[in-house]
Coordinates of C-alpha atoms and ligand atoms in Angstrom, one line a residue:
X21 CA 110.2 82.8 111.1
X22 CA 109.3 82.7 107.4
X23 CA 111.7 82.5 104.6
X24 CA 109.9 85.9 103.3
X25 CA 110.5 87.8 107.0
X26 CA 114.1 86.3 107.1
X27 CA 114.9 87.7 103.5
X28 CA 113.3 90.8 104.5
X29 CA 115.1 90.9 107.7
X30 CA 118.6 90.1 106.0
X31 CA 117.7 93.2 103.8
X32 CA 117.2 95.9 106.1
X33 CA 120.0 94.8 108.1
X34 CA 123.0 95.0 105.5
X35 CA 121.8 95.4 102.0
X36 CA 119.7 98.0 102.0
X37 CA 122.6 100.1 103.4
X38 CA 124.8 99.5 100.6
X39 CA 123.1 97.5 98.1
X40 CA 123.2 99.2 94.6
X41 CA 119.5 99.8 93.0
X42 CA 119.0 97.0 90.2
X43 CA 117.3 97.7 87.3
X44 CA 116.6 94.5 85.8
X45 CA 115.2 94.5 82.3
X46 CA 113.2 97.1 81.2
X47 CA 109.4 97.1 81.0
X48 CA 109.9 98.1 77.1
X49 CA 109.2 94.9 75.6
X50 CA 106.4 94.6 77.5
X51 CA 104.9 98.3 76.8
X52 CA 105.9 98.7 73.3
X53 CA 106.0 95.2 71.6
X54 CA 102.5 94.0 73.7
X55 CA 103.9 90.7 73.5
X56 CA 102.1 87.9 74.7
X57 CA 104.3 86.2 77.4
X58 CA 103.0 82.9 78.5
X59 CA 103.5 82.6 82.1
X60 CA 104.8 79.0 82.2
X61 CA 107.2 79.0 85.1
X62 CA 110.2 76.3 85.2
X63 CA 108.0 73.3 84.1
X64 CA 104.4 74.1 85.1
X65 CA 102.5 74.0 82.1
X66 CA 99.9 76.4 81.2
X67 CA 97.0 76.1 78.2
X68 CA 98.6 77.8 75.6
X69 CA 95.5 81.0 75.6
X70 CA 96.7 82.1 72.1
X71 CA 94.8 79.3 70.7
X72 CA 91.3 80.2 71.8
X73 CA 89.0 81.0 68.8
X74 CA 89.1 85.1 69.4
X75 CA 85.3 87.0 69.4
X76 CA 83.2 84.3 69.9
X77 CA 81.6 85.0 73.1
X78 CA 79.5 88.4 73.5
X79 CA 80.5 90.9 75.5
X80 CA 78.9 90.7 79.4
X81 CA 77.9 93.9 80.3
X82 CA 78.6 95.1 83.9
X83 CA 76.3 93.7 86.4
X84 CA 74.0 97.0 88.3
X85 CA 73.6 96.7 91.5
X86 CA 70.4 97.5 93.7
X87 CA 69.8 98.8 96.2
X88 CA 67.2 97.3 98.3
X89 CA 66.5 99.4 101.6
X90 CA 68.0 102.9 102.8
X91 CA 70.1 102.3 106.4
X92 CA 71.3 104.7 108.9
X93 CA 75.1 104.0 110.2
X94 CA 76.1 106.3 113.6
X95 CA 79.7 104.6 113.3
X96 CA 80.1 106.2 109.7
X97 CA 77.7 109.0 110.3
X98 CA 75.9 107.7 107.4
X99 CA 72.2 109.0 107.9
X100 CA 69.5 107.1 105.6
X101 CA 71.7 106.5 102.8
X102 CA 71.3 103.8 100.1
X103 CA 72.0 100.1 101.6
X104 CA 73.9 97.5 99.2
X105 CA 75.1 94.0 100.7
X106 CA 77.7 92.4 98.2
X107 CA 78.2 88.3 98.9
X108 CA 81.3 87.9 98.4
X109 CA 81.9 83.7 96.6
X110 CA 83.4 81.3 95.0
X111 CA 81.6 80.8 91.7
X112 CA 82.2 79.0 88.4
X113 CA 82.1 80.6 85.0
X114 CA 82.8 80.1 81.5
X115 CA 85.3 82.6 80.5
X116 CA 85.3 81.7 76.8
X117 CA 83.2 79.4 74.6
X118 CA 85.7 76.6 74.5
X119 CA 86.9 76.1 78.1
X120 CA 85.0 74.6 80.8
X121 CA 83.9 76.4 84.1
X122 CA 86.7 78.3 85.7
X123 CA 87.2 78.7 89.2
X124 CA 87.2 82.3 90.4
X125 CA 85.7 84.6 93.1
X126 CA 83.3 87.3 92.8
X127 CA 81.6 89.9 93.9
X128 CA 79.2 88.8 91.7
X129 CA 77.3 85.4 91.1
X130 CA 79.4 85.7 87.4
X131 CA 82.5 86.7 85.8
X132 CA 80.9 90.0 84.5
X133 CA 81.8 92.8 86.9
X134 CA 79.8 94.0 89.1
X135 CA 78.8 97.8 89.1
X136 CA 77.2 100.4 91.7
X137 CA 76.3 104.0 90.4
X138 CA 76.2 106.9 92.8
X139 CA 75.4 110.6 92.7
X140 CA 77.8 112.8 93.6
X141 CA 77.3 113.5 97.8
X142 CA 75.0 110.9 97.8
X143 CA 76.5 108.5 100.3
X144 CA 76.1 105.0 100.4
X145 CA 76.6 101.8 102.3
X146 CA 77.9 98.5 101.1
X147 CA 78.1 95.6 103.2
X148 CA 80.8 93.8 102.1
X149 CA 80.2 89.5 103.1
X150 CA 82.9 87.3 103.1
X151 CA 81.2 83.8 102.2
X152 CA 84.7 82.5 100.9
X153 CA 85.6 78.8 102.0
X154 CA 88.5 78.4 104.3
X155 CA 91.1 77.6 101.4
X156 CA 92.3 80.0 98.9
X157 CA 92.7 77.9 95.5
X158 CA 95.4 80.1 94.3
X159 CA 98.8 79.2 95.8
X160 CA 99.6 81.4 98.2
X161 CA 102.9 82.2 99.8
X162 CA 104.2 81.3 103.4
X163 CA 102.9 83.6 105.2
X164 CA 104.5 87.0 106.3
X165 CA 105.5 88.0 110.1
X166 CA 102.2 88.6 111.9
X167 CA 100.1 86.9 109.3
X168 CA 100.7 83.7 110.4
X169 CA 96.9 82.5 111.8
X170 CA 95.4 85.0 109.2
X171 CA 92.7 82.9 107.0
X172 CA 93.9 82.6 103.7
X173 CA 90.5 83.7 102.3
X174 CA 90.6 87.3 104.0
X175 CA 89.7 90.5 102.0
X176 CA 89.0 94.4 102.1
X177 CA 87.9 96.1 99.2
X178 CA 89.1 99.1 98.5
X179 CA 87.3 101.7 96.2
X180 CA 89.8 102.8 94.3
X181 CA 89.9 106.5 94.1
X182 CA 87.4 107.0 96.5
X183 CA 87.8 110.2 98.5
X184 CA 86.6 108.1 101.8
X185 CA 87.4 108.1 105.8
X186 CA 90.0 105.8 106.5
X187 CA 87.8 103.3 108.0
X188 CA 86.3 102.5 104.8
X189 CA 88.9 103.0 102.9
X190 CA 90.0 99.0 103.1
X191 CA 92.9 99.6 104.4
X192 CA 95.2 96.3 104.0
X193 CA 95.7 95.1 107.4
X194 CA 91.6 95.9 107.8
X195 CA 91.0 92.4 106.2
X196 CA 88.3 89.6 107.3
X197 CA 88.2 86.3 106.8
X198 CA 85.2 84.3 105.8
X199 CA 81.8 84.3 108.1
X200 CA 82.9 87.7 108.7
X201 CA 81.8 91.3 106.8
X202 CA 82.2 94.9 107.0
X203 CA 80.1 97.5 106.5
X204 CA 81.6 101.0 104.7
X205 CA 80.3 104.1 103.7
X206 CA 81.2 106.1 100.7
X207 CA 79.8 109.9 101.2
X208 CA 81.0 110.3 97.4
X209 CA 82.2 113.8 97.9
X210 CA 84.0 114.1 94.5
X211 CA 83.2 114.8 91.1
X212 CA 82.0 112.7 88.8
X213 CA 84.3 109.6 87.5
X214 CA 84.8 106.1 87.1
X215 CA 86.3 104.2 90.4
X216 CA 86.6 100.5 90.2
X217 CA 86.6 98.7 93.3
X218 CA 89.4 95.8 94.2
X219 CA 90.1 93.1 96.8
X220 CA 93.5 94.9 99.0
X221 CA 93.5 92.2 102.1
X222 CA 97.6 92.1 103.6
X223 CA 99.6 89.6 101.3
X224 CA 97.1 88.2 99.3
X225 CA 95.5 91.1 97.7
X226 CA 97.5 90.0 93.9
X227 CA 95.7 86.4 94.3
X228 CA 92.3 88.2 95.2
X229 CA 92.3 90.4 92.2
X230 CA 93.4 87.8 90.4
X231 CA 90.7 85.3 91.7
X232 CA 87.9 88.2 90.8
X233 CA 87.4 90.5 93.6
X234 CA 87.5 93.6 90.8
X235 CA 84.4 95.4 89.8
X236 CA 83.0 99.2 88.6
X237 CA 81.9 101.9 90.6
X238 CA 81.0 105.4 88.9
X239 CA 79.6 108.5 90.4
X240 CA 77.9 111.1 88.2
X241 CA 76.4 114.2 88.6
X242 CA 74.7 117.0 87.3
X243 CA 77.1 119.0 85.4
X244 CA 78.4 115.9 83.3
X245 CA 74.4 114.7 82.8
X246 CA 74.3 118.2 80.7
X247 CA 76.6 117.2 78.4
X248 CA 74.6 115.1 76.4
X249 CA 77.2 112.4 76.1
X250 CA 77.0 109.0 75.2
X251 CA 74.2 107.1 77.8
X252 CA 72.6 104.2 78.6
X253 CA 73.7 101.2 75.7
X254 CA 75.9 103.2 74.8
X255 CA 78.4 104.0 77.5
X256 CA 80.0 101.0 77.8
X257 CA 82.0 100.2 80.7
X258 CA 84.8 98.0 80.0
X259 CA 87.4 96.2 82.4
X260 CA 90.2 95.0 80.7
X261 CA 92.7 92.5 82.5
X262 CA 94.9 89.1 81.3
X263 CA 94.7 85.8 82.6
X264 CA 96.5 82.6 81.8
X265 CA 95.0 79.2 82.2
X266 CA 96.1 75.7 83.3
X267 CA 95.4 72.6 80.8
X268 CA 92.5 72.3 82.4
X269 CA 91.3 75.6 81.5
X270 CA 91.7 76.9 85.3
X271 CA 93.0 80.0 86.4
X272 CA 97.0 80.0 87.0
X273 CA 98.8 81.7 89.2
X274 CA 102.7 81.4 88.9
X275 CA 103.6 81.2 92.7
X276 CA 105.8 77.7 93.3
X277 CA 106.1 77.5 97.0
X278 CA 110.1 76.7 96.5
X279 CA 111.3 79.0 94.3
X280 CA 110.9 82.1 97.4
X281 CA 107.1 82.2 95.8
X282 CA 107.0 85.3 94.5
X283 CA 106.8 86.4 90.6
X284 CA 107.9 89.5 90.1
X285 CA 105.1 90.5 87.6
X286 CA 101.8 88.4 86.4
X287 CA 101.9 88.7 82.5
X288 CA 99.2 86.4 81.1
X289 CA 98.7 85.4 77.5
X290 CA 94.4 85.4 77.7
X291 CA 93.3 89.0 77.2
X292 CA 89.8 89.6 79.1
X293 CA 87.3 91.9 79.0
X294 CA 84.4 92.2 81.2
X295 CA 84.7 88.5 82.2
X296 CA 85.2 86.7 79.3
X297 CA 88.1 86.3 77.0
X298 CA 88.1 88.6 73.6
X299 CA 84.5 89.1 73.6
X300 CA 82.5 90.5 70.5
X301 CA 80.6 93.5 70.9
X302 CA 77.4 94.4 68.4
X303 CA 77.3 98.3 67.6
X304 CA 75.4 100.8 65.8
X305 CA 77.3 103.4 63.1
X306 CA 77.4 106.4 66.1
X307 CA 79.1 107.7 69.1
X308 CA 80.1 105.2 72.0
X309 CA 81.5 105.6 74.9
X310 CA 84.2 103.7 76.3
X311 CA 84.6 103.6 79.5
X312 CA 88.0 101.4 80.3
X313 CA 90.3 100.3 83.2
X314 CA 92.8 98.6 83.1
X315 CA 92.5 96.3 86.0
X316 CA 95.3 93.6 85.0
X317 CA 98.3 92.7 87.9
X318 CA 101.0 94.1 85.9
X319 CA 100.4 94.5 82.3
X320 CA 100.2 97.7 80.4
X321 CA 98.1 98.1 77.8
X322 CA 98.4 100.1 74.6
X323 CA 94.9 100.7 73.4
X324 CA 94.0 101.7 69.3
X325 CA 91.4 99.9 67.1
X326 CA 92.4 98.2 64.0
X327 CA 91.3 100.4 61.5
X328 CA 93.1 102.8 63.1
X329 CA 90.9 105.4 63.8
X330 CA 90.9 108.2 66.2
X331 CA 89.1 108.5 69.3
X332 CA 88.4 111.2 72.0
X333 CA 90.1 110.9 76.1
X334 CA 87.2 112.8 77.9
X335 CA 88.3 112.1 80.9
X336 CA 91.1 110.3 83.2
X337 CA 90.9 108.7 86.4
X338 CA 89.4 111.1 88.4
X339 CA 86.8 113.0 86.0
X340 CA 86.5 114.7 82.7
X341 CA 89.3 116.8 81.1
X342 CA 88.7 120.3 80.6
X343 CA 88.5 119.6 76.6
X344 CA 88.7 116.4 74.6
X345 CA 91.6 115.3 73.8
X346 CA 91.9 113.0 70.2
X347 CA 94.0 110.1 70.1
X348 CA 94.5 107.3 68.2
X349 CA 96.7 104.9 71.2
X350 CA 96.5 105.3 74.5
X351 CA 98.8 103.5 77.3
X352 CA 97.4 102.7 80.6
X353 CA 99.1 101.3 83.7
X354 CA 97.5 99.1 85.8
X355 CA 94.4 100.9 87.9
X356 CA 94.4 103.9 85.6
X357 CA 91.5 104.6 83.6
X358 CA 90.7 106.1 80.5
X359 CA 87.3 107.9 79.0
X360 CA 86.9 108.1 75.7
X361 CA 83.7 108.8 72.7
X362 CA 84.9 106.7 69.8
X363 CA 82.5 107.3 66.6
X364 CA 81.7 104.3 64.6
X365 CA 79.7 106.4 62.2
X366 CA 81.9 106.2 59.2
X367 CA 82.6 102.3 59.7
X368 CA 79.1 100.8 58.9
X369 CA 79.5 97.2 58.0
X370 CA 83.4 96.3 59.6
X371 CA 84.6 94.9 62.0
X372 CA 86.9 96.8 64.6
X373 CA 89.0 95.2 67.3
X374 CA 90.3 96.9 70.3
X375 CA 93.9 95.9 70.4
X376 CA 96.9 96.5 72.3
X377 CA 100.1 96.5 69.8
X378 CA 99.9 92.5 68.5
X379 CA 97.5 91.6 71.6
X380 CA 93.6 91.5 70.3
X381 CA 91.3 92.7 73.5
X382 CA 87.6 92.4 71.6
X383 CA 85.5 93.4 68.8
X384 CA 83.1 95.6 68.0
X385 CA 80.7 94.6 64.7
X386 CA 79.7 97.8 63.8
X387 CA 75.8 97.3 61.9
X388 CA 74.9 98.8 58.9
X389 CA 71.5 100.1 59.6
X390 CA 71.3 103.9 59.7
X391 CA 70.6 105.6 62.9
X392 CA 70.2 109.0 64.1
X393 CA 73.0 110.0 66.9
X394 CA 71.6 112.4 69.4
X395 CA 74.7 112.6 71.6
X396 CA 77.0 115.0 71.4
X397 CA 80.4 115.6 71.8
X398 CA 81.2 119.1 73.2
X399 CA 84.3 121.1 72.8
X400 CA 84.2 122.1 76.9
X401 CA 83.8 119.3 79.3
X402 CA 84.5 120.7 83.1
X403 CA 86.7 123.2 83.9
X404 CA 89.9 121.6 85.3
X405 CA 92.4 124.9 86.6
X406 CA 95.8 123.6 86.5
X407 CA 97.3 124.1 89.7
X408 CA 100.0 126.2 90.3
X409 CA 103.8 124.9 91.8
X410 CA 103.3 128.3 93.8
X411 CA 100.1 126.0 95.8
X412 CA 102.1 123.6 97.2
X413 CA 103.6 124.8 101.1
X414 CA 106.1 121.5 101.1
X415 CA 108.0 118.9 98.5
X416 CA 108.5 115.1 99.2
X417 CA 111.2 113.3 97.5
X418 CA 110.5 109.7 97.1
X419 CA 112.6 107.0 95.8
X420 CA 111.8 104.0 93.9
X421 CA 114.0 101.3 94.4
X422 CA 114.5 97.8 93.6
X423 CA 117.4 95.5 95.2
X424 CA 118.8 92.6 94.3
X425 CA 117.5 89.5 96.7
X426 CA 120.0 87.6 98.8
X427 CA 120.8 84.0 98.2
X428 CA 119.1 83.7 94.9
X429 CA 116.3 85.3 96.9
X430 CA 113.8 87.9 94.4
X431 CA 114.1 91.4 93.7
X432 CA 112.3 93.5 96.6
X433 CA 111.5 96.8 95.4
X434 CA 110.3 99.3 97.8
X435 CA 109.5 103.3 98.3
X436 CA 112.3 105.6 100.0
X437 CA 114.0 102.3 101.1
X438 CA 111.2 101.6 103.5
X439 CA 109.4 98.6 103.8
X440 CA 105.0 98.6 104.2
X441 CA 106.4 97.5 108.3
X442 CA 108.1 100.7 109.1
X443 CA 107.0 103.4 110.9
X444 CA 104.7 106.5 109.0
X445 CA 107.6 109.2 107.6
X446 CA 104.5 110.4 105.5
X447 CA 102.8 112.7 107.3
X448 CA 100.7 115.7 105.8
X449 CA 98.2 118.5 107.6
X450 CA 94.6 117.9 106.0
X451 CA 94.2 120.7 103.8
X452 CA 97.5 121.6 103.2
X453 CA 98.7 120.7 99.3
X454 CA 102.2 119.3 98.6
X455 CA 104.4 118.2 95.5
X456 CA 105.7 115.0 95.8
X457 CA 108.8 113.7 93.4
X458 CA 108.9 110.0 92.7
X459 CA 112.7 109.9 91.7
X460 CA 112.7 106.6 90.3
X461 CA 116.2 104.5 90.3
X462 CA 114.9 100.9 88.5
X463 CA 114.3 101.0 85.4
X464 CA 111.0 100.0 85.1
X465 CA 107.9 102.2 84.9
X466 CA 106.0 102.0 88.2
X467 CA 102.6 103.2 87.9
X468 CA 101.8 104.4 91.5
X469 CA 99.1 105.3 93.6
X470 CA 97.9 107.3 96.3
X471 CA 95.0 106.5 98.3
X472 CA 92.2 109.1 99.4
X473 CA 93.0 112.4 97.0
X474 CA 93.4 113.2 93.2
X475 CA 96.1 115.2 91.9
X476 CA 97.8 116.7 89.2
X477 CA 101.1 115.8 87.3
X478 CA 103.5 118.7 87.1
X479 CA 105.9 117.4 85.0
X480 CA 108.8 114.4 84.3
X481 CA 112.3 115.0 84.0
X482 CA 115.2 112.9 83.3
X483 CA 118.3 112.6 85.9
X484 CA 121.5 110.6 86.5
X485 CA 120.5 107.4 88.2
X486 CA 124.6 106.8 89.0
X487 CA 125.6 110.4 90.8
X488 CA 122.4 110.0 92.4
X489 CA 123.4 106.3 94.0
X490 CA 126.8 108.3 94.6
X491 CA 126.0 111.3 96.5
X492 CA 122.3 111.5 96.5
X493 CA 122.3 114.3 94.4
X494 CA 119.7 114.9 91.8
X495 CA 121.4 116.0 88.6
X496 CA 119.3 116.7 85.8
X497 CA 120.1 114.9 82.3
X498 CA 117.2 116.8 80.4
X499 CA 114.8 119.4 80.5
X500 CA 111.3 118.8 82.4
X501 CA 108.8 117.2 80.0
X502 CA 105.1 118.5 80.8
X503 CA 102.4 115.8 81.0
X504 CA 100.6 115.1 77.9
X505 CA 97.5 116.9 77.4
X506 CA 95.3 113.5 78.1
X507 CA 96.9 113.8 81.6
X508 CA 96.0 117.3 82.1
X509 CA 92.8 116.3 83.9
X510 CA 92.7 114.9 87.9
X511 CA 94.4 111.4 88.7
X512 CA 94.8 109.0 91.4
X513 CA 97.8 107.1 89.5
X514 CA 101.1 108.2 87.7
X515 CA 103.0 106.7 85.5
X516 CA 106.4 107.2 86.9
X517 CA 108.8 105.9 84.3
X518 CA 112.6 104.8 84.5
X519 CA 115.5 107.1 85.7
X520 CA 113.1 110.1 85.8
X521 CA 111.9 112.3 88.4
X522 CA 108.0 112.3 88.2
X523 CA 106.2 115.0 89.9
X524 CA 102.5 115.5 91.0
X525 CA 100.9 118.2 93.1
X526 CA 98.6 116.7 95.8
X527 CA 95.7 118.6 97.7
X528 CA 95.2 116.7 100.5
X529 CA 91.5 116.8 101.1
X530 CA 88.8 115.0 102.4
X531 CA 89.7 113.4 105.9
X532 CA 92.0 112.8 108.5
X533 CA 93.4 109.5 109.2
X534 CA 96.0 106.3 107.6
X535 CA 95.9 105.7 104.2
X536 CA 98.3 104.6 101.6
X537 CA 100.3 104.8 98.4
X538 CA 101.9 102.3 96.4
X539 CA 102.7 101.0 93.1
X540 CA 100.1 99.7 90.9
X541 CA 101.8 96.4 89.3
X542 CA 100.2 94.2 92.4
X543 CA 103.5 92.1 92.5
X544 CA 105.4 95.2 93.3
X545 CA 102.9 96.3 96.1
X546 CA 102.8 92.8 97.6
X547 CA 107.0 92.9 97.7
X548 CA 107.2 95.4 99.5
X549 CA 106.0 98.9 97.4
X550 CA 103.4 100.2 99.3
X551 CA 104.2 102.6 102.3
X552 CA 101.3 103.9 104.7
X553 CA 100.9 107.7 105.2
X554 CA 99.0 109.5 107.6
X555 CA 96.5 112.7 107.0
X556 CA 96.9 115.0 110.1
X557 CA 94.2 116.6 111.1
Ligands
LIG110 CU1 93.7 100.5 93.5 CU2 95.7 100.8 97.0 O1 94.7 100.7 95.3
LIG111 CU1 93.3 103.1 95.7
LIG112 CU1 106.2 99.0 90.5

C-alpha cells in the first residue's frame, strides 16, 4: 500500500468527517505582486532563472501541422477525414541562448509548440504515438492504488475544450505507455476558438505538461474569416508557461520522494513563451493579434505591456465576444485563454514587453518603417446571447475544499469532499442545461474546468465560509457581483475565487458518455481535485 493511498485512506476514514477546511495562505501574493518565487525546496538547488540575459532569443513561432493523407475510422465514425500522426519524444532544446540543451518531451521535434488548425465540422484524426523511453526523468511519486505496474512514461492528450466523444476525450485513466498509441477523432462541432492540447495520463499528467506534452489547436470558420482580423504573421499564437531550471540548466521539478512528494503548486522563476525563455518578437507599427494561453502548472498571470497601453479581449476561451472589450491588464488562470488585437501603430521605434506585474514574459521591437494596416477591428464580433437563469431545469452545489494532511502529511484538496476514486454523483441528461455553484471554502482561487461543454458565468458572490462549516448553510456576506464584461463571452474555465460562491450555467451538449471537471492549478488536480461526471444520454 503506498504512503499516498494510506494518507488518502486515513482521510476519508476520519478527517474528512470532521476536519475543518484549511485555507492556507492566500494566492494574493502570487496574483497581485507576480513575484518570482524560486522553487528551491529544502536544499535542492535550482539555477537562479532571474539571471538569464532577457530577449535574446527570437520568438519560435508555433509549429503547423500537416496533414498527409485523409483516413476513414468506423470506431469513431470518422469518414475520410484529415489524418495527423503526432510522435510523441524525448527531445533536447535550447530554451534560452545561454543554457545548454534541456531535456523535455514533445509533441514536437522542438520546444516551439506544435499547432493543428481545423474548420469548424471538419473532423479530424490524430494518431497520438507514444515513442517515450521507459523512465520518466522528472521525479515522479510512488505510485497511487491501482497504478502500481503503470509505465511511468504513459500519456493521453486531451484537447482542451474540445466538444469531443468521450473516447477521445483523453480521459485520465485512458493513458498508454510507450510502443503504444491511440487514435482520436475530433468532429470539431463548435465555433471557432483557440483549444490547446495537454498531456492528462492518471498521476503524472503535472510532470507531462511540465516535461512538454502542451501545444495549440484552433478551429476557425466562416463567420470569424469575415471579420477581417488580424491573419497570417500577424496572429500570433502565444503559450505562456514558467519553468525553473537545475544548475545544469535542466528542467526541475520539486517532488522529493520523502517529503510525501507532492508540491502543492509549481511556481517557477523562468517565464517562457512559445518554447524559449523571454523571447524577442520583431513587429511592424499595426494591428496584432495575440493569441495567448496560459498553459503554466499553477501560476496566474497578469498580462499588460510596458508602455502601458491598451489592448482589445476579442474573445475568451471558447470564441469571440459579442463586442471587444479594451483593457489594459488581464488575469488568466491556468488553461484559460485570452484573444486580443493590440495596435502598435502609435509606438514605431520602442520597445514593448509583455509583462506580468514585476515578471517580464517577452518583447516585442516594434519597426519604424510605415505600413499600411488592412485589418480591421469591428465593433460586432459574434453574437453571444447571454443565457438566461430561467434555462437551467437543475442547480449543483459544489464545494471546494482543502484539508489539512495527517502526520505532517500535505494539504489534499478535493471537490464536494470526494476524491477522483469515488463513485459518479455527477450525473446530467445530454441536452438538458444546469447551473452549477462552486462554493468555495479555501482561500485560494481555483481556476476550474469542465470537460466536453462551454458555459457561461452567471455571477460571484461572497458568503460566510464559518456558518457554512457550521450548519451548511449558505449565508450571503455581499451582493452577487456579475462577471466582467471580458467574461461575457463562452468558457470552459472559471475563476472561482476565495470564500465565494461562483456560478456558471452549463448546456450540456455534444455527447453522451464520462468526462470530467477539475481544477486547473495541475497540483491541485493531481491531489485529488478532479471528480468524473457522466453525460446521460
Ligand atoms: Cu485542460 Cu482536464 O483539462
Ligand atoms: Cu479540458
Ligand atoms: Cu485549485
Amino acid at each position: 500500500m503506498s504512503k499516498r493511498w494510506t494518507r488518502r485512506h486515513l482521510l476519508q476514514q476520519s478527517a474528512l468527517a470532521s476536519a475543518a477546511v484549511m485555507g492556507r495562505r492566500a494566492f494574493a501574493m502570487q496574483h497581485m505582486q507576480g513575484m518570482s518565487m524560486p522553487a528551491a525546496h529544502h536544499g535542492v538547488r535550482t539555477m537562479d532563472a532571474t539571471k538569464l540575459t532577457p530577449f535574446v532569443d527570437p520568438l519560435p513561432l508555433p509549429v503547423l501541422q500537416h496533414s498527409t493523407e485523409r483516413r476513414s475510422s468506423k470506431m469513431h465514425s470518422a469518414v475520410d477525414a484529415p489524418y495527423y500522426s503526432v510522435h510523441v519524444r524525448e527531445i533536447a532544446c535550447k530554451l534560452h541562448r545561454d543554457l545548454p540543451p534541456s531535456r523535455m518531451w514533445g509533441y514536437g521535434a522542438t520546444s516551439a509548440p506544435v499547432l493543428f488548425e481545423a474548420r469548424s465540422h471538419e473532423g479530424v484524426l490524430i494518431d497520438w504515438i507514444n515513442e517515450l523511453p521507459p523512465k520518466h526523468f522528472l521525479p515522479l511519486d510512488k505510485p497511487m492504488h491501482g497504478l502500481e505496474n503503470a509505465p511511468e512514461t504513459r500519456i493521453v492528450a486531451h484537447m482542451h475544450g474540445a466538444r469531443v466523444p468521450s473516447v477521445s476525450d483523453g480521459y485520465p485513466d485512458d493513458w498508454f505507455g510507450p510502443g503504444k498509441n491511440k487514435l482520436d477523432y475530433y468532429p470539431n462541432g463548435q465555433d471557432a476558438t483557440g483549444l490547446w492540447v495537454h498531456d492528462h495520463a492518471m498521476g503524472v499528467s503535472r510532470m507531462n505538461v511540465f516535461a512538454g506534452l502542451m501545444g495549440w489547436y484552433i478551429i476557425r470558420d466562416e463567420q470569424e474569416d469575415a471579420l477581417r482580423l488580424p491573419s497570417g504573421k500577424y496572429e500570433l499564437p502565444l503559450l505562456i508557461y514558467d519553468r525553473s531550471f537545475d544548475p545544469q540548466g535542466q528542467l526541475y521539478y520539486p517532488n522529493p520522494p520523502d517529503e510525501g512528494a507532492w508540491a502543492q503548486e509549481f511556481l517557477g522563476d523562468a517565464m517562457l513563451v512559445n518554447g524559449k525563455v523571454q523571447p524577442y518578437h520583431e513587429v511592424e507599427p499595426r494591428k496584432y493579434r495575440l493569441r495567448i494561453a496560459n498553459t503554466a502548472n499553477s501560476r496566474f498571470f497578469s498580462l499588460a505591456f510596458s508602455n502601458e497601453q491598451s489592448f482589445h479581449v476579442i474573445g475568451s476561451d471558447q470564441g469571440l465576444l459579442a463586442a471587444p472589450v479594451e483593457m489594459k491588464r488581464i488575469v488568466l488562470a491556468p488553461a484559460e485563454r485570452t484573444d486580443i488585437v493590440v495596435d502598435f501603430g502609435n509606438a514605431a521605434g520602442s520597445h514593448i514587453i509583455l509583462q506580468s506585474d514585476t515578471l517580464e514574459l517577452m518583447q516585442f521591437r516594434v519597426s519604424k518603417q510605415s505600413v499600411t494596416d488592412e485589418s480591421r477591428l469591428p465593433t460586432q464580433l459574434r453574437s453571444t446571447p447571454r443565457m438566461p437563469e430561467s434555462a437551467a431545469g437543475n442547480t449543483r452545489l459544489i464545494t471546494l475544499n482543502e484539508f489539512d494532511g495527517d502526520n505532517g502529511m500535505p494539504m489534499v484538496m478535493l471537490l464536494n469532499r470526494k476524491h477522483w476514486i469515488e463513485p459518479v454523483t455527477e450525473r446530467v441528461k445530454l441536452g438538458s442545461t444546469e447551473i452549477w455553484s462552486f462554493v468555495n471554502l479555501t482561500q485560494d482561487t481555483h481556476p476550474i474546468h469542465l470537460h466536453l461543454v462551454r458555459f457561461q458565468i452567471l455571477d460571484r458572490r461572497p458568503f460566510s465560509v464559518d456558518d457554512y462549516l457550521t450548519d451548511n448553510t449558505l449565508r450571503y456576506t455581499g451582493n452577487g457581483r456579475p462577471p466582467a464584461e471580458h467574461e461575457l463571452g463562452w468558457k470552459d474555465v472559471v475563476q472561482c475565487p476565495a470564500e465565494t460562491v461562483t456560478r456558471i450555467i452549463v448546456p450540456f451538449q455534444g455527447y453522451a458518455g464520462r468526462y470530467l471537471y477539475h481544477c486547473h492549478i495541475l497540483e491541485h488536480e493531481a491531489n485529488d481535485m478532479m471528480r468524473p461526471y457522466d453525460v446521460l444520454p
